[in-house]
Phi, psi and omega in degrees: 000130174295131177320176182293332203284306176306280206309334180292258193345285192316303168300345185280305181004300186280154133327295187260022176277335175254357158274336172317295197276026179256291172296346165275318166332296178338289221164144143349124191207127174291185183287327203273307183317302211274309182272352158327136148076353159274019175054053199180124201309148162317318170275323169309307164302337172257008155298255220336309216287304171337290194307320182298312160335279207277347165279004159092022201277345206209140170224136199258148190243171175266100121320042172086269158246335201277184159201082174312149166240129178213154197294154191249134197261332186301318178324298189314335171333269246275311165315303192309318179290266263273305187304316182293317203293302187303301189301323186268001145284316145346277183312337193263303170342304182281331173303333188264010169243345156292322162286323173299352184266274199294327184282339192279170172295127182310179177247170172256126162115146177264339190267006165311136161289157159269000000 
């Protein structure tokens, strides 16, 4: 089984698995709700709504006849740590090349060769 991390990515991957979840940000939506208006078999969205299910991004709850889907915003962590972990390594990288850049010497003149 792919870590939380592959399955979060993988699942952002497709398109329209990430407007599935751009309308569940909205509110709550069925299944019925959710193939309006893509141009796409009932079972196709509900392949997608599996992957999103199982990266832990969305949970379908019972409803009576429904089966509601609604965004779970906690799925996103586990994307959210690794990009601030990637981003303050990034930032100390550029900071120490921005001091090393600011230590070296100007050059005098524009028509110097390097």
């Amino acid at each position: 089984m792919p870590d939380p991390l592959s399955q979060t990515f993988s699942a952002l991957a497709d398109p329209t698995r990430r407007a599935i979840l751009a309308e569940l940000a909205r509110g709550e939506r069925t299944v019925n709700q959710l193939v309006e208006g893509r141009g796409m078999s009932q079972p196709a969205i509900s392949k997608h709504l599996k992957v999103l299910q199982r990266a832990g991004l969305i949970e379908r709850g019972r409803e009576a006849q429904t089966r509601p889907c609604r965004i779970v915003p906690e799925g996103l962590e586990v994307a959210r740590r690794w990009i601030d972990r990637c981003r303050a390594d990034w930032e100390e990288a550029f900071g120490r090349m921005d001091a090393l850049l600011a230590a070296m010497p100007a050059r005098q003149g524009e028509g110097d060769q390097p």
